[in-house]
GROMACS .gro file of C-alpha atoms in nm:
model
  313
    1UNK     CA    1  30.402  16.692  15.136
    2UNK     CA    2  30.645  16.579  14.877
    3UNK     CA    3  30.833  16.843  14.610
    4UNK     CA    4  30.756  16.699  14.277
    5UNK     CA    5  30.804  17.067  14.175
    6UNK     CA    6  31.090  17.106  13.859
    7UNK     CA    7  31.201  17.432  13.755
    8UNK     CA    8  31.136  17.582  13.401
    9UNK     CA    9  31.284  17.858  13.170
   10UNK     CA   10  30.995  18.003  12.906
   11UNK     CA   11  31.041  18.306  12.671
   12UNK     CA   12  30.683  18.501  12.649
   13UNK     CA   13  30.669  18.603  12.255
   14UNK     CA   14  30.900  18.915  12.308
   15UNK     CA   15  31.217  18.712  12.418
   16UNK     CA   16  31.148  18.826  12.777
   17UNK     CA   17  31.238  18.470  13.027
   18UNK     CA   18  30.952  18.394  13.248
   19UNK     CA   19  31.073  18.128  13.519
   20UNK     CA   20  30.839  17.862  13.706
   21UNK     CA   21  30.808  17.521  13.861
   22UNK     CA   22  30.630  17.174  13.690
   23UNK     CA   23  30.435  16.942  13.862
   24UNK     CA   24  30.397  16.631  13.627
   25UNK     CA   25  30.282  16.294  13.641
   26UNK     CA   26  30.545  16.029  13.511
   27UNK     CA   27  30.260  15.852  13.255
   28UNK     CA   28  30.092  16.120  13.017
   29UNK     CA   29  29.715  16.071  13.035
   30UNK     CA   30  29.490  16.286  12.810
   31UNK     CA   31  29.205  16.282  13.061
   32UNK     CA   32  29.399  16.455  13.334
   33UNK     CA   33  29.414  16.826  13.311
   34UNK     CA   34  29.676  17.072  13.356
   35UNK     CA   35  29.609  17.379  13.600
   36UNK     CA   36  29.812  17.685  13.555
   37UNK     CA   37  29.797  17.870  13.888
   38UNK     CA   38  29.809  18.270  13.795
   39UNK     CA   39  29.942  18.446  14.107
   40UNK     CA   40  29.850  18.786  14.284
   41UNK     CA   41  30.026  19.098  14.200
   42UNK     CA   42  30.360  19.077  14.282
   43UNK     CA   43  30.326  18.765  14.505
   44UNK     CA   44  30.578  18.474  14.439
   45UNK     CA   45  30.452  18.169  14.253
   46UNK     CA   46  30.621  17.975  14.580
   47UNK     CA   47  30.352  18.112  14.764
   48UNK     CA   48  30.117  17.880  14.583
   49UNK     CA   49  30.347  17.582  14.573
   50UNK     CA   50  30.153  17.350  14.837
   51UNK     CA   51  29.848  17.418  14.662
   52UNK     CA   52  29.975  17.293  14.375
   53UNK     CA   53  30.095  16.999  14.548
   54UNK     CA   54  29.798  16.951  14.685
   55UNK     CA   55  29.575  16.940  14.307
   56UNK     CA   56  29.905  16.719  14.180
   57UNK     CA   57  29.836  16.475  14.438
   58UNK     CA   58  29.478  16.476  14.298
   59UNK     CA   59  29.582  16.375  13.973
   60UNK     CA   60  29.614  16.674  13.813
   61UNK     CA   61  29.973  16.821  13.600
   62UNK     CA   62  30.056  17.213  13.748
   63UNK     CA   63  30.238  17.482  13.623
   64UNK     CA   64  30.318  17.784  13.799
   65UNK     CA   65  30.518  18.052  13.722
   66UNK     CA   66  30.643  18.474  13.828
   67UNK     CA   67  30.527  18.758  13.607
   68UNK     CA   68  30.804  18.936  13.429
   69UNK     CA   69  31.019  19.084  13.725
   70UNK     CA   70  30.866  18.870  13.974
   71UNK     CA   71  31.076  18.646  14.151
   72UNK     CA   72  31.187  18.331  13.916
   73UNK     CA   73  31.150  18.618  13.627
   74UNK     CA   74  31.320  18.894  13.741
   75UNK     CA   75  31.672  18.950  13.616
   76UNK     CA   76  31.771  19.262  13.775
   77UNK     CA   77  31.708  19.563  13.901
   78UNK     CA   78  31.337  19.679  13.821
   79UNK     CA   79  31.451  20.095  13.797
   80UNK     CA   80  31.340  20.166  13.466
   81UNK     CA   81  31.236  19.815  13.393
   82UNK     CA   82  30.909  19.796  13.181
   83UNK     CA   83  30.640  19.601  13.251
   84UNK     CA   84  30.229  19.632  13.287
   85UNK     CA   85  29.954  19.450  13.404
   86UNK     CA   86  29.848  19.397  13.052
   87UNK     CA   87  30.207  19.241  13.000
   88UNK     CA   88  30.224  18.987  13.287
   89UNK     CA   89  29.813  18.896  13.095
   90UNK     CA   90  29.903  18.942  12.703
   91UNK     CA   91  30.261  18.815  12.702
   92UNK     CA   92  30.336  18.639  13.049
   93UNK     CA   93  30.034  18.426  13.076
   94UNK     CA   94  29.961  18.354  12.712
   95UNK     CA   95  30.312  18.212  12.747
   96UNK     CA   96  30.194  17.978  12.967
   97UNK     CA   97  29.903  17.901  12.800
   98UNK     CA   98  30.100  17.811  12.486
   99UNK     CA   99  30.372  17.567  12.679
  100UNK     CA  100  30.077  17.394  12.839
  101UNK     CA  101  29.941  17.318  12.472
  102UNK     CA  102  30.357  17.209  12.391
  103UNK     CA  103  30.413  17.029  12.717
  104UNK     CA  104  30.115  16.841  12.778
  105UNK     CA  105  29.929  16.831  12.418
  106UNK     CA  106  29.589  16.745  12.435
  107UNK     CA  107  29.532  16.730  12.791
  108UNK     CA  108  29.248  16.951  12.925
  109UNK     CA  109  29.382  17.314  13.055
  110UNK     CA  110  29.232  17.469  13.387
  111UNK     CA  111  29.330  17.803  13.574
  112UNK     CA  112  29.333  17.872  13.924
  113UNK     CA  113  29.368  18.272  13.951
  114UNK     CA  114  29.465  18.457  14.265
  115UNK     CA  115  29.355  18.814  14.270
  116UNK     CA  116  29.481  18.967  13.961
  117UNK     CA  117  29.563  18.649  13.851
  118UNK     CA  118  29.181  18.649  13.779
  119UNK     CA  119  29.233  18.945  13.520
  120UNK     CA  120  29.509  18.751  13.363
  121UNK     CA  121  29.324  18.425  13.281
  122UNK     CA  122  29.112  18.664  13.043
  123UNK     CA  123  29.399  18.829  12.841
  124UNK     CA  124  29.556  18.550  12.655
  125UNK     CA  125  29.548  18.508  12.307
  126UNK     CA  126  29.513  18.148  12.314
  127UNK     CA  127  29.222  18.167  12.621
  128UNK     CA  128  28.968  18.008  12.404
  129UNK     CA  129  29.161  17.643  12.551
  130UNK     CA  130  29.078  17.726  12.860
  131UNK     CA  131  28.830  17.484  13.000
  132UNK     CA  132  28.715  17.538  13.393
  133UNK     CA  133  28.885  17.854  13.622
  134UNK     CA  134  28.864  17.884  13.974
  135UNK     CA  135  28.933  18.279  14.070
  136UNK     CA  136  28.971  18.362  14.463
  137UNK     CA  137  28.995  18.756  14.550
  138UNK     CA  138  28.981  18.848  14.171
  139UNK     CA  139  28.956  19.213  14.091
  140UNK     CA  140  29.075  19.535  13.916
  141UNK     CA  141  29.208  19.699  14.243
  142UNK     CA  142  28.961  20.010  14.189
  143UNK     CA  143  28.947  20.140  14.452
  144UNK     CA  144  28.566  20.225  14.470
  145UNK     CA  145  28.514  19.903  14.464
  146UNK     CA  146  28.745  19.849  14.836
  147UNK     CA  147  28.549  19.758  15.149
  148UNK     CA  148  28.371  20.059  15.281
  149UNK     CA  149  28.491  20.075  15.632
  150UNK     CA  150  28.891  20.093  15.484
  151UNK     CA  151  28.826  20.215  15.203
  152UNK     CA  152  29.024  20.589  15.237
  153UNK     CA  153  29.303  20.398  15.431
  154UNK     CA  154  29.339  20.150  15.139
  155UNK     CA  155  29.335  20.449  14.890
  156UNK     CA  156  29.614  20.599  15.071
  157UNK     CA  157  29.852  20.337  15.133
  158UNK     CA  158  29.767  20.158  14.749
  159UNK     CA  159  29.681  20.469  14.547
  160UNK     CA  160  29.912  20.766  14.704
  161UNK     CA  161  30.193  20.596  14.870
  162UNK     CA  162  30.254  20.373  14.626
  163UNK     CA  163  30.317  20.582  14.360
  164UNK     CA  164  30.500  20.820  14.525
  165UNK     CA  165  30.703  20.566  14.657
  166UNK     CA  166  30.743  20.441  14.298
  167UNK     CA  167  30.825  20.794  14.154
  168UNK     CA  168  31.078  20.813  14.407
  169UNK     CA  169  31.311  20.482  14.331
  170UNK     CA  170  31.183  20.388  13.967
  171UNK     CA  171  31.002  20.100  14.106
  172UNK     CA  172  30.763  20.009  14.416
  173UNK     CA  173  31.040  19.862  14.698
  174UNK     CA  174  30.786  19.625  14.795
  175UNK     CA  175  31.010  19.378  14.998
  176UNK     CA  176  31.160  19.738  15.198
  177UNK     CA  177  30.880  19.831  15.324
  178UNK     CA  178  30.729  19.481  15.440
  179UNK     CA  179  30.428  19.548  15.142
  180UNK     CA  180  30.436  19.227  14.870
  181UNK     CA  181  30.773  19.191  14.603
  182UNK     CA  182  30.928  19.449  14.484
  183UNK     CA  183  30.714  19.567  14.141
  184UNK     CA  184  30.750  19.761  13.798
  185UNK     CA  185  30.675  20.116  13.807
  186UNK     CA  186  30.390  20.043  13.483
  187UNK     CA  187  30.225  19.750  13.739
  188UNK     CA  188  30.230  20.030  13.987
  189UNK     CA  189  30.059  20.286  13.742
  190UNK     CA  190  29.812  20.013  13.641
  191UNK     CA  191  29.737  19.943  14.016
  192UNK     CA  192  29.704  20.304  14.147
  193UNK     CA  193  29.473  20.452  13.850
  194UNK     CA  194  29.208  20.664  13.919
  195UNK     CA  195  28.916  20.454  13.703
  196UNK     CA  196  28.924  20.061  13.653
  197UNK     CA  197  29.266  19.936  13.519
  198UNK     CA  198  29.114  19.797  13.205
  199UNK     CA  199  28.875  20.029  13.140
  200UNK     CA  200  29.133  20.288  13.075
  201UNK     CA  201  29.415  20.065  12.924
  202UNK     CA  202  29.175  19.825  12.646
  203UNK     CA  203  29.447  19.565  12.587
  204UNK     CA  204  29.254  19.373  12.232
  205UNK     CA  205  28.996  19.647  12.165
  206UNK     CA  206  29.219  19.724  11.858
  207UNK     CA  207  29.135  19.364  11.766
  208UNK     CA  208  28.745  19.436  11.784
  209UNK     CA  209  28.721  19.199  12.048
  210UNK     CA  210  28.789  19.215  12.432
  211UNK     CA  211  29.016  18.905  12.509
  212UNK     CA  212  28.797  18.810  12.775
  213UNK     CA  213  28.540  18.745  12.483
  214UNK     CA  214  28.742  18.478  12.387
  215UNK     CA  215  28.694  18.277  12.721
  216UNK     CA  216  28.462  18.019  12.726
  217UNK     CA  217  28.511  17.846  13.027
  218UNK     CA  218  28.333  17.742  13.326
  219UNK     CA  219  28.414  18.012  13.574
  220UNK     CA  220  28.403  17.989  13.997
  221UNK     CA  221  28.466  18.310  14.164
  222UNK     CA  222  28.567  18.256  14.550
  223UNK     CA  223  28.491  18.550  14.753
  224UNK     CA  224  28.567  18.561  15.103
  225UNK     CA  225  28.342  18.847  15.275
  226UNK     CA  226  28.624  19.024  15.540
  227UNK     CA  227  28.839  19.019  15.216
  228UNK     CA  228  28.833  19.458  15.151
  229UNK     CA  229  28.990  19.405  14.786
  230UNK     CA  230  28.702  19.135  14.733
  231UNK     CA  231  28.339  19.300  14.772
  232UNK     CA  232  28.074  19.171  14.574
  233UNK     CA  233  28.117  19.476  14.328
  234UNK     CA  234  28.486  19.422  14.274
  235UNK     CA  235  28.403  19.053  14.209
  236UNK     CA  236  28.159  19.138  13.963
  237UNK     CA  237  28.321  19.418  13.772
  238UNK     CA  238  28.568  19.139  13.668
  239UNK     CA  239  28.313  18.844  13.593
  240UNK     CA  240  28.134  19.090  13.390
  241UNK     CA  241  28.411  19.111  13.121
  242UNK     CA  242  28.404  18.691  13.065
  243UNK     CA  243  28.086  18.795  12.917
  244UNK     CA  244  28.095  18.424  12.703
  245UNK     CA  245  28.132  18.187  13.013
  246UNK     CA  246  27.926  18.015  13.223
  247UNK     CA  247  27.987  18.227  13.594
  248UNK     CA  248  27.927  18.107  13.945
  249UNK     CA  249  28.037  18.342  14.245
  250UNK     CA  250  28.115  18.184  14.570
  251UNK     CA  251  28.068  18.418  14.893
  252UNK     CA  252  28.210  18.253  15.209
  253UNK     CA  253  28.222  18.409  15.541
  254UNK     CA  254  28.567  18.319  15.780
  255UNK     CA  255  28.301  18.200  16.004
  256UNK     CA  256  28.148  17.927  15.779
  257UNK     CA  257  28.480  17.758  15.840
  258UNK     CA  258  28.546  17.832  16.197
  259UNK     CA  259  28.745  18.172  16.143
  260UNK     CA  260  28.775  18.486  16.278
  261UNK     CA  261  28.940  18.623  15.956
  262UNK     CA  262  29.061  18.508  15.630
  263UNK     CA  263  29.110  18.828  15.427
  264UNK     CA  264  29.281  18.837  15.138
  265UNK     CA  265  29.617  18.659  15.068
  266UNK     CA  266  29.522  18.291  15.328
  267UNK     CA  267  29.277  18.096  15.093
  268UNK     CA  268  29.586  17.953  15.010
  269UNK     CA  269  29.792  17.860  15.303
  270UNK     CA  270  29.802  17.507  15.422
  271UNK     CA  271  29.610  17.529  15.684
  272UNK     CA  272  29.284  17.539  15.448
  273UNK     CA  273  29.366  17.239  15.288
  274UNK     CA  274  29.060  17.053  15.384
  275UNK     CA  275  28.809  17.368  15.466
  276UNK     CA  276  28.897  17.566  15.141
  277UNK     CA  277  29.087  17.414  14.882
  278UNK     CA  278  28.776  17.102  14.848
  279UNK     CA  279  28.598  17.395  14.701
  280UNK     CA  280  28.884  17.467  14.396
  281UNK     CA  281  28.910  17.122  14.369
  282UNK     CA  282  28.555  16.990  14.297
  283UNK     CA  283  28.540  17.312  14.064
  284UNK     CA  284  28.803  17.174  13.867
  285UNK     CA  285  28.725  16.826  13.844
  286UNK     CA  286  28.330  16.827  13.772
  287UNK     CA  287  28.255  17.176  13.712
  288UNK     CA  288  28.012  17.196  13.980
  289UNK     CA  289  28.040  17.268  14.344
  290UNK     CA  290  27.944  16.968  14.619
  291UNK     CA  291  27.639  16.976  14.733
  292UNK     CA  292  27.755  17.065  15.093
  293UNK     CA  293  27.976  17.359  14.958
  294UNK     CA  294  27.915  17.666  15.251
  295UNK     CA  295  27.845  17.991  15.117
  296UNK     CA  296  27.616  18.221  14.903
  297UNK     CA  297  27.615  18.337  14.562
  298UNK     CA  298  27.526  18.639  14.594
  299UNK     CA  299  27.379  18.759  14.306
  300UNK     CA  300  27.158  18.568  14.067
  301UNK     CA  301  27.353  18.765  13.774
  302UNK     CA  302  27.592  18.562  13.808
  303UNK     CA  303  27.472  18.249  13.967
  304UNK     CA  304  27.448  17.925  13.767
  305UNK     CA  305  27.312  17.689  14.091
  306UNK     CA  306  26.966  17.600  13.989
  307UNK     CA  307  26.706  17.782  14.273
  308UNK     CA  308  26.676  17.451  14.439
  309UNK     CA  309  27.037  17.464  14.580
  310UNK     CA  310  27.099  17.595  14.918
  311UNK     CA  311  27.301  17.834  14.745
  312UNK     CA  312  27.107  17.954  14.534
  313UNK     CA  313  26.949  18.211  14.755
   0.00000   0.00000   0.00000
């Protein structure tokens, strides 16, 4: 594929420089849509940059971009350096949100979210734009809600090394130990808590409303079943706060596609262009998954397929 990617400087409301790529079509057409792609914790927007090829060679305009001290938006050393999870959703992605409306005004706006990038399409002030979202993996990171069979293993390398490894240099030395970007010690606290992330830190309950309220979008939530941050109750926790859109969860098992494995972090590697990424992209273009989409939804909760639907089981 092609780089059309072009680099990009955007303050969040506090000053703070967030840094990211633009995919964009010479002509302006208001009937194609922008997608901002919302990354994992502490994963590198460049991770995602085929995929966003790949929907900018569909006809749609991307925008990706790093959470403050992430990659293209870190601008130093991260000892000491504050920053949340509730920041990279309430500052870094409402940015985003708000350069979309400047850069491409009147165009429809779409999210892809990886993992917590999920969490973060629901905390922007301006989410209310937000027309369709595609989530893969998305979840608090509680870590009841990890895969049974690694569940204590999880807890200990996510919830007590971690930390300690955080209390010991001021931030988590992801990239040292082989484990994700390096990350903000406040990310870290967010991550490790003992009870749900947001259920302990309420970012908008001040405001009488949960942010997530103020989504209204249709919402596809990709679940791959050997994925241990991704069980159907980690899935669900999340969709349950976007309690004014229209929700659809997507169960796939690596063997529906021919795989042994998928896990966590491939849904977006290149060599799912054609088994996996079809699925984001009909999502985003009509709202609806294909008729021959593989899968379950898992729980009729959730599940906007009419009964007739081989997915709706």
């Amino acid at each position: 594929m092609h780089d059309h990617r072009i680099p990009f400087k955007e303050p969040a409301i506090d000053g703070y420089v967030l840094g990211g790529f633009t995919w964009r079509h010479l002509r302006t057409d208001l009937e194609r849509p922008v997608v901002i792609i919302n990354a994992a914790t502490s994963v590198r927007c460049r991770h995602y940059s085929r995929f966003a090829e790949y929907l900018f060679a569909s006809g749609f305009d991307v925008i990706t971009y790093d959470y403050r001290g992430i990659g293209e938006s870190r601008s130093g050393s991260l000892r000491g350096f504050k920053a949340s999870w509730s920041d990279w959703g309430v500052l870094d992605f409402e940015a985003m949100l708000q350069r979309a409306q400047r850069e491409f005004p009147r165009q429809p706006i779409d999210v892809v979210g990886h993992s917590f990038g999920g969490c973060a399409a629901g905390l922007g002030a301006s989410g209310s734009v937000i027309r369709r979202i595609v989530t893969v993996g998305a979840q608090f990171a509680y870590w009841r809600d990890y895969a049974a069979n690694v569940r204590w293993r999880m807890f200990a390398k996510w919830h007590v090394v971690m930390p300690l490894a955080t209390a010991l240099c001021g931030y988590f030395p992801g990239k040292l130990l082989g484990w994700l970007e390096d990350t903000p010690s406040g990310v870290v606290r967010d991550w490790s808590a003992p009870t749900p992330w947001y259920e302990t830190r309420p970012s908008g309950r001040a405001l009488g409303e949960l942010p997530f309220s103020r989504v209204k979008a249709q919402i596809l939530a990709i679940s791959i079943t050997d994925d241990p941050f991704g069980t159907v109750a980690a899935i669900e926790r999340l969709l349950g706060y976007f309690d004014g859109s229209e929700r659809t969860h997507l169960r796939i098992a690596p063997k529906d596609i021919g795989e042994k494995e998928v896990g966590h972090f491939a849904f977006f590697r290149s060599e799912y262009q054609d088994r996996l990424w079809p699925i984001a992209l009909v999502w985003l273009q009509n709202g609806q998954l294909a008729a021959d989409t593989l899968g379950i939804s898992p729980n009729l909760r959730f599940n906007t397929l009419p009964k007739s639907s081989p997915l709706g089981r």
